[in-house]
GROMACS .gro file of C-alpha atoms in nm:
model
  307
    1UNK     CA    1  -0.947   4.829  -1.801
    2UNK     CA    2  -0.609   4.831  -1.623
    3UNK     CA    3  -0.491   4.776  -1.273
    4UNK     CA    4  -0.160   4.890  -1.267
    5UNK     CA    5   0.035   4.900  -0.898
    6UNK     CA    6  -0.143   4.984  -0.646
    7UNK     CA    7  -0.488   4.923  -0.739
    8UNK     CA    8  -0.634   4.617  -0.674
    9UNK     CA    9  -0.558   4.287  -0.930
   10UNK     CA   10  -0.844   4.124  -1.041
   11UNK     CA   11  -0.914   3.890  -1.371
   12UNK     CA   12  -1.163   4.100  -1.491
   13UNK     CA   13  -0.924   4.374  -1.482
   14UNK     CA   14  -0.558   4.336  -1.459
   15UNK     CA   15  -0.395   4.266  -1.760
   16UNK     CA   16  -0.066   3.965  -1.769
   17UNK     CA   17   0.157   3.956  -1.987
   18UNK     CA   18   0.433   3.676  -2.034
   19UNK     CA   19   0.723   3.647  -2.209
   20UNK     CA   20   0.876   3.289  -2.205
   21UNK     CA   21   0.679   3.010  -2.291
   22UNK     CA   22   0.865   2.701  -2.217
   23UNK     CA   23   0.821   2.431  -2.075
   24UNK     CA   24   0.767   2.610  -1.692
   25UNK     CA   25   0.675   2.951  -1.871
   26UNK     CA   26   0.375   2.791  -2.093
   27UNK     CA   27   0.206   2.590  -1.766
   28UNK     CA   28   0.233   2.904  -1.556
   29UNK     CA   29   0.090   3.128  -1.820
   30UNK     CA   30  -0.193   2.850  -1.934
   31UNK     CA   31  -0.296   2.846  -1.510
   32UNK     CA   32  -0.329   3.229  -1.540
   33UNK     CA   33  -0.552   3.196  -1.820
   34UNK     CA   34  -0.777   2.920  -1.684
   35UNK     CA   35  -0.811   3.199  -1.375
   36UNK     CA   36  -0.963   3.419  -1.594
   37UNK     CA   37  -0.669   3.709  -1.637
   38UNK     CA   38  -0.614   3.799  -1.993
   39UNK     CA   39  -0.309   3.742  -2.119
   40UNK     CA   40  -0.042   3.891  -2.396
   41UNK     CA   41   0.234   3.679  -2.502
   42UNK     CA   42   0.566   3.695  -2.672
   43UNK     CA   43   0.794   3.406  -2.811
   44UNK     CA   44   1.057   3.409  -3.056
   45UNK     CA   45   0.899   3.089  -3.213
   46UNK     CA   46   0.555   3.179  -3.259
   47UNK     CA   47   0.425   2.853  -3.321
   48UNK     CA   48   0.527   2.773  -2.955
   49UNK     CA   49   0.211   3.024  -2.886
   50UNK     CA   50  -0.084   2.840  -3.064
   51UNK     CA   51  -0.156   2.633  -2.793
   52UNK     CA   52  -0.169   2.931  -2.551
   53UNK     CA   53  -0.352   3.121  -2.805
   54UNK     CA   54  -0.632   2.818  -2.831
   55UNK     CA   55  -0.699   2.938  -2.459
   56UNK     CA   56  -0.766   3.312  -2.570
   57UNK     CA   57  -0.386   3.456  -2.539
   58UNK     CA   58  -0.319   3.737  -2.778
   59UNK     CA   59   0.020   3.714  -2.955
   60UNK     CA   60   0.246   4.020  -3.019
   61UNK     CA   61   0.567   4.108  -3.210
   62UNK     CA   62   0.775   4.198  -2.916
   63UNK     CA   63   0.840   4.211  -2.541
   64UNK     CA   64   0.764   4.614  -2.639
   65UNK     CA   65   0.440   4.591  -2.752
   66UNK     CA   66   0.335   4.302  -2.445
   67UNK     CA   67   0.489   4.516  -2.185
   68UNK     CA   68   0.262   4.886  -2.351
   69UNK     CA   69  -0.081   4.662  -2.291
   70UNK     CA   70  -0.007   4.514  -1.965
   71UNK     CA   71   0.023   4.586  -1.623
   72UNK     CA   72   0.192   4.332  -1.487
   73UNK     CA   73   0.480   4.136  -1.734
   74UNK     CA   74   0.627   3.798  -1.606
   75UNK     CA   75   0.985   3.675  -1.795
   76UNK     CA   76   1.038   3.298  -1.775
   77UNK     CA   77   1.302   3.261  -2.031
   78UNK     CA   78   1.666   3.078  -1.995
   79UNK     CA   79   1.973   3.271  -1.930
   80UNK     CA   80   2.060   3.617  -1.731
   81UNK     CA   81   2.167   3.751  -2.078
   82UNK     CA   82   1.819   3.674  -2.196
   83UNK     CA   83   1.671   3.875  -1.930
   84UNK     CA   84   1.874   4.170  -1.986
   85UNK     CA   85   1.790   4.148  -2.318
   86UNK     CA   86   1.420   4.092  -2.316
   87UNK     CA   87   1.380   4.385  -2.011
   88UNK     CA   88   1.670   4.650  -2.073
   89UNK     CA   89   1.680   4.687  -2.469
   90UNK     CA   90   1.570   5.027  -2.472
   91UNK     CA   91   1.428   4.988  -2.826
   92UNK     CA   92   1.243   4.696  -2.781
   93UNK     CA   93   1.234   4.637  -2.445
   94UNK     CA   94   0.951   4.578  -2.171
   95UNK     CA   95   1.114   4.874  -1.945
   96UNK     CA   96   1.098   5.096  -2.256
   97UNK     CA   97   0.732   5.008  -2.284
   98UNK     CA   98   0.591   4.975  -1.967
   99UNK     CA   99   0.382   5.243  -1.827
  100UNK     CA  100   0.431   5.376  -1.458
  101UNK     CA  101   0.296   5.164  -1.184
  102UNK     CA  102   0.387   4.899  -1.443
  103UNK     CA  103   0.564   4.558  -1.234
  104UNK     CA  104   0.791   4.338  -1.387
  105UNK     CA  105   0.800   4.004  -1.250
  106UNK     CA  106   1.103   3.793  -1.325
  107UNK     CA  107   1.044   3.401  -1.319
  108UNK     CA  108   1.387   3.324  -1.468
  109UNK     CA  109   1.696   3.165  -1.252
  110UNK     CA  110   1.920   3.450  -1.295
  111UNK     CA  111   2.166   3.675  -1.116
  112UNK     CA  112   2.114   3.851  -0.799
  113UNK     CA  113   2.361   4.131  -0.907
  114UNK     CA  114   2.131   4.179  -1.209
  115UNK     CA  115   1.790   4.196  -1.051
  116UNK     CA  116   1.883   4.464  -0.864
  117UNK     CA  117   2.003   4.695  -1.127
  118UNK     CA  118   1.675   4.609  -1.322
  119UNK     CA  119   1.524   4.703  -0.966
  120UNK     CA  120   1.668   5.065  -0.979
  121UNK     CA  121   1.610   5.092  -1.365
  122UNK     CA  122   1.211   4.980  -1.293
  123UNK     CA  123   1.238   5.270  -1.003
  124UNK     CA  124   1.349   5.511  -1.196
  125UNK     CA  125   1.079   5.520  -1.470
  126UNK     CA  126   0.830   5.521  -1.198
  127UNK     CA  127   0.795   5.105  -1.219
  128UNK     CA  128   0.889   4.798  -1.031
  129UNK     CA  129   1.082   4.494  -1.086
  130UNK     CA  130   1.031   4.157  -0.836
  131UNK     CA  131   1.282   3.910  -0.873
  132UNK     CA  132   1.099   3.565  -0.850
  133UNK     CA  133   1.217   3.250  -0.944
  134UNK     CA  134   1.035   2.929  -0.862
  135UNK     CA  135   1.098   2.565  -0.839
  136UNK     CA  136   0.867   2.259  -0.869
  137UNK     CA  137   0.948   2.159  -1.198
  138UNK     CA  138   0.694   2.095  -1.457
  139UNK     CA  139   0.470   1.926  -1.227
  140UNK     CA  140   0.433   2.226  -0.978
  141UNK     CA  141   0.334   2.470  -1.262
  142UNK     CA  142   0.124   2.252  -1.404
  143UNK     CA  143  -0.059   2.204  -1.043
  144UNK     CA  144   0.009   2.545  -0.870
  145UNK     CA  145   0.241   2.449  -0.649
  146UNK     CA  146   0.548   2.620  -0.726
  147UNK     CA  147   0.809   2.732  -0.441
  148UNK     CA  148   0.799   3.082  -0.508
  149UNK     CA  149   1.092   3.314  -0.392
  150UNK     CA  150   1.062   3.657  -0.401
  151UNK     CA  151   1.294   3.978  -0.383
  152UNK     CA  152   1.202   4.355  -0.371
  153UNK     CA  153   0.963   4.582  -0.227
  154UNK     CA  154   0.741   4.338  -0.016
  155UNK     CA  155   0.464   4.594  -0.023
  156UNK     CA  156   0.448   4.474  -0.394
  157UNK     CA  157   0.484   4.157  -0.368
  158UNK     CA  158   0.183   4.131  -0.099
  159UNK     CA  159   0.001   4.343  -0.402
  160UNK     CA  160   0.057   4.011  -0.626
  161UNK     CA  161  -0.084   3.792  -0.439
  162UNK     CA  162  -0.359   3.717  -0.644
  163UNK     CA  163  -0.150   3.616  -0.899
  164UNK     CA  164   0.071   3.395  -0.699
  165UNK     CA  165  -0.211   3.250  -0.518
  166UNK     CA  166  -0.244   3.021  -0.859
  167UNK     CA  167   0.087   2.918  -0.947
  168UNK     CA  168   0.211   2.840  -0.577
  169UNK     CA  169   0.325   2.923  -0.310
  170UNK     CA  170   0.536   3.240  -0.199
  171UNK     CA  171   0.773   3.346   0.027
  172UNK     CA  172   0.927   3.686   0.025
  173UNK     CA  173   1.283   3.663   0.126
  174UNK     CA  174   1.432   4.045   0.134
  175UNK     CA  175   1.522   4.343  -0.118
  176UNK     CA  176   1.586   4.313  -0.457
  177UNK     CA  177   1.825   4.022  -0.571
  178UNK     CA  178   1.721   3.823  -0.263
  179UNK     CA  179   1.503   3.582  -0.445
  180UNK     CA  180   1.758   3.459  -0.669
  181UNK     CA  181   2.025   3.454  -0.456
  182UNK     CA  182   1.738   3.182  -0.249
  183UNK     CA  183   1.691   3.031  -0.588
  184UNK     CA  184   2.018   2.976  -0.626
  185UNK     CA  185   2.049   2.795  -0.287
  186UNK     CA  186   1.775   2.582  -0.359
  187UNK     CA  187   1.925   2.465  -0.673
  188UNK     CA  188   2.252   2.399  -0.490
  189UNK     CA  189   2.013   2.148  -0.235
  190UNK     CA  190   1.857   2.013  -0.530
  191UNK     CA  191   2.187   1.929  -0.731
  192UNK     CA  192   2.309   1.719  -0.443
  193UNK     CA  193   1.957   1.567  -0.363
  194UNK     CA  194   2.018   1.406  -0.738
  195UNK     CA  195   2.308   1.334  -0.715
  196UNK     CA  196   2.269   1.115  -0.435
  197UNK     CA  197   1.961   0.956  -0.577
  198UNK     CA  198   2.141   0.889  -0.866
  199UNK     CA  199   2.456   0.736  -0.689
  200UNK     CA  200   2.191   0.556  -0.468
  201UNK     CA  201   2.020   0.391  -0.728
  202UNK     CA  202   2.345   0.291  -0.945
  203UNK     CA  203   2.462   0.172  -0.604
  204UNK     CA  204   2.158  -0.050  -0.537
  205UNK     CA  205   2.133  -0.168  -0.976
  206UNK     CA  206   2.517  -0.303  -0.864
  207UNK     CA  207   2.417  -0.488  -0.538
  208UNK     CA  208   2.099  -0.601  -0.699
  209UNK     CA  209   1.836  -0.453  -0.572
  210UNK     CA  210   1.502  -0.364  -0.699
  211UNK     CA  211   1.495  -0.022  -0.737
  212UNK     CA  212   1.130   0.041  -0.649
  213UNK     CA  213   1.135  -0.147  -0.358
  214UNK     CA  214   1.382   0.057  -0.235
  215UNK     CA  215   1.283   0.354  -0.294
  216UNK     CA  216   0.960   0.218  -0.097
  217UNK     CA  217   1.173   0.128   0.161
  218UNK     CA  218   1.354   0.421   0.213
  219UNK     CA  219   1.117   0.751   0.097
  220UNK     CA  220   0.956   0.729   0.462
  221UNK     CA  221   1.289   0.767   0.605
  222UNK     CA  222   1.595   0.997   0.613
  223UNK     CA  223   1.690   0.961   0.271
  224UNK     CA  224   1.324   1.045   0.156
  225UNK     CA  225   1.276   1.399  -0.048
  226UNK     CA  226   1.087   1.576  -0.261
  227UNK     CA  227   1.366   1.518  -0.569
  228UNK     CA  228   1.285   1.169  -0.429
  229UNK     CA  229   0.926   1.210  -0.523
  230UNK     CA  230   0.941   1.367  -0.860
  231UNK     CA  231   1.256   1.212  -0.986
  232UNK     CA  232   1.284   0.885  -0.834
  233UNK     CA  233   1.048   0.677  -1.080
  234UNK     CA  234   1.170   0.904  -1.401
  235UNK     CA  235   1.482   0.807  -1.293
  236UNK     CA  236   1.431   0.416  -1.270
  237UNK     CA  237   1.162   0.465  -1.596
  238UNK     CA  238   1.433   0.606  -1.786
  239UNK     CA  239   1.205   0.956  -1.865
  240UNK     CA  240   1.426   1.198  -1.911
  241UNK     CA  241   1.203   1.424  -2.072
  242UNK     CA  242   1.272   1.798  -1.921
  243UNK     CA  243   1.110   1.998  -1.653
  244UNK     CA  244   1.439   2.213  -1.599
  245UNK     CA  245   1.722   2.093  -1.865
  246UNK     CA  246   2.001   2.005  -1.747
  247UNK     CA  247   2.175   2.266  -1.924
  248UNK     CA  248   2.040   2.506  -1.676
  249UNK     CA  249   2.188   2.351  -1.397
  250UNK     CA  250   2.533   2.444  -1.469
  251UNK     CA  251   2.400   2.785  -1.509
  252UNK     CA  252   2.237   2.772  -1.201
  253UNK     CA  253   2.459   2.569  -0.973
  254UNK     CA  254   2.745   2.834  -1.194
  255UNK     CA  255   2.609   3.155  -1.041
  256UNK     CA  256   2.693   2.982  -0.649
  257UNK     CA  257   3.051   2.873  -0.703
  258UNK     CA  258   3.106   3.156  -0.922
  259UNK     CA  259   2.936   3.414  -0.660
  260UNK     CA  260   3.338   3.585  -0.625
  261UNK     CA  261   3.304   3.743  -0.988
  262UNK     CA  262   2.999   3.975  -0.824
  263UNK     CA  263   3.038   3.972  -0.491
  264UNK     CA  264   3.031   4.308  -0.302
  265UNK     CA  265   3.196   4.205   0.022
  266UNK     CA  266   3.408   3.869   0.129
  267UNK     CA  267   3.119   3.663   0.192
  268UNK     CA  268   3.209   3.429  -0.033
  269UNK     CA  269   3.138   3.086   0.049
  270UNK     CA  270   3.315   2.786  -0.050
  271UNK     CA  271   3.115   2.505  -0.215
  272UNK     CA  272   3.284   2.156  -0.291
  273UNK     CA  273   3.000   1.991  -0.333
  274UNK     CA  274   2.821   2.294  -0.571
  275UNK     CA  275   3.155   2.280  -0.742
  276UNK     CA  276   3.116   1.945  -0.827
  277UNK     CA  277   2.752   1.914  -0.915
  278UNK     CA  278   2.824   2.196  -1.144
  279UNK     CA  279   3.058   1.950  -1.324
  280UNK     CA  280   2.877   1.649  -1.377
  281UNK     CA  281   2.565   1.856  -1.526
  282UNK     CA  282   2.847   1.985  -1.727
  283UNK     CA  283   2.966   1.630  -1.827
  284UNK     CA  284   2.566   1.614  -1.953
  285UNK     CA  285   2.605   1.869  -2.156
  286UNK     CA  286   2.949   1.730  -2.292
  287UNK     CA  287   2.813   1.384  -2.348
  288UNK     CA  288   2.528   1.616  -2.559
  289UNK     CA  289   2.273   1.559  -2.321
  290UNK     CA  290   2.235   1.937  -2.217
  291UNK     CA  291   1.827   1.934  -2.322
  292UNK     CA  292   1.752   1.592  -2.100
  293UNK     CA  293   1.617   1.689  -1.786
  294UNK     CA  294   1.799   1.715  -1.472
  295UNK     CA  295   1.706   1.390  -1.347
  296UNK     CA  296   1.921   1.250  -1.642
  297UNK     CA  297   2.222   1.311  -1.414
  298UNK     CA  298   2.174   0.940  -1.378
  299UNK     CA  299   2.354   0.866  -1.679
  300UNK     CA  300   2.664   1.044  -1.597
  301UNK     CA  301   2.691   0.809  -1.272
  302UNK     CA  302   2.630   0.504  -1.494
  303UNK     CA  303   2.882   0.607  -1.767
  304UNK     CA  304   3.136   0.637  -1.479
  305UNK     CA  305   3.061   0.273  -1.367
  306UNK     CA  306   3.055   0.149  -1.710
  307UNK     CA  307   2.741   0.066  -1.829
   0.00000   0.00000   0.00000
């Protein structure tokens, strides 16, 4: 059976494939699954795949063969040059593979500029491409409740609903490119949001303060958020273990300072605060911390002050 676009997705039916099986990429996939969609996977490491392929994932020898047997193909892999590589290789490829009415579905962080030449590349063979990155961390695609933000034709992405429906929420924000150039924004908000709860609670370790009782005191207030939330008691608990590395953020945070080297027009904004972000998850990655997650930003702070 196949459901390629527009006919209806259903488990019984539509056929998933997934390249990218991460830390995000892996609890995304393993959701689908548990929904009932069958599922072909690719990973460079495949040993990373057994415990997908415990839950009845079939394993294949390249994004080629995953995107040939499926009719929708969702990337969740690291960096823009990965995504060009896994989708445009026109040996190996998931464009050179996937059939017409075939949708790509791009889960990575990556750049605007390139989502929408994979766009008109997908159009042209008769395809289509959706730029959607999420955020939530490890804890929203293990629950389904990823911020999904999604770019392209919105008749589409009303058409994947069903699949969104179990990793999260969606929102579509405009043509191609649109979704990361939201992504991007959100990891701009996010970067800050850290780096004040990090200052915060170096701030409050000097003046000594318990740092649980303040974040009690002050997550009801102005200063509460959802980095708060997910990052405040890692923070203090010293669990740095990744749910976005850290690594990723200067990527990320990268692609917003350094919007001038692809910018069509002169709306190019200036970003101090971006700017510097970028720098201290930079200093991470310096300091050889690159593969801590991003609530490790901590440590930078402290290493300023000494300790």
């Amino acid at each position: 059976m196949e459901t390629p676009y527009p006919e209806p997705i259903s488990p019984g039916k539509t056929r998933i494939g997934w390249i990218g099986i991460g830390v995000m990429g892996a609890a995304m996939a393993s959701r689908l699954l548990s929904a009932g969609y069958s599922i072909t996977i690719y990973a460079r490491s495949p040993s990373k795949a057994l415990p997908l392929q415990s839950k009845g994932a079939q394993l294949v020898d390249s994004p080629y063969e995953v995107a040939k047997c499926s009719d929708v193909v969702f990337t969740m892999v690291g960096h823009p040059s990965d995504v060009r590589s896994v989708v445009l290789d026109t040996n190996h490829g998931i464009l050179a593979g996937l059939n017409p009415g075939g949708v790509i579905v791009d889960s990575t962080t990556s750049s605007p500029a390139q989502a929408r030449e994979i766009f008109q590349a997908a159009k042209a063979k008769g395809c289509h491409s959706i730029d959607s990155p999420v955020s939530g961390g490890d804890i929203g695609a293990r629950d389904g409740k990823l911020a999904i933000f999604a770019g392209g034709d919105q008749s589409v992405v009303n058409w994947l609903s069903p699949l969104y429906e179990v990793l999260g929420k969606v929102t579509y924000m405009g043509q191609a490119g649109c979704g990361q150039s939201c992504k991007i924004a959100n990891q701009i908000v996010v970067g800050a949001n850290l780096l004040g709860l990090s200052e915060g609670l170096v701030f409050a370790d000097k003046a000594g303060l318990d740092a649980r009782k303040l974040l009690d005191a002050v997550r009801t207030g102005a200063a509460g958020s959802m980095v708060m939330e997910l990052f405040g008691g890692r923070m203090i608990d010293r669990d740095f273990k990744a749910g976005g590395f850290a690594e990723y953020m200067v990527k990320d945070m990268g692609m917003g300072v350094d919007v001038v080297e692809e910018s069509e027009d002169e709306r190019v904004p200036v970003l101090p605060g971006a700017a510097l972000g970028k720098q201290l998850f930079a200093g991470m990655v310096a300091n050889g911390d690159g593969n801590l997650g991003t609530q490790a930003l901590i440590t930078v702070i402290e290493r300023l002050n000494g300790k």
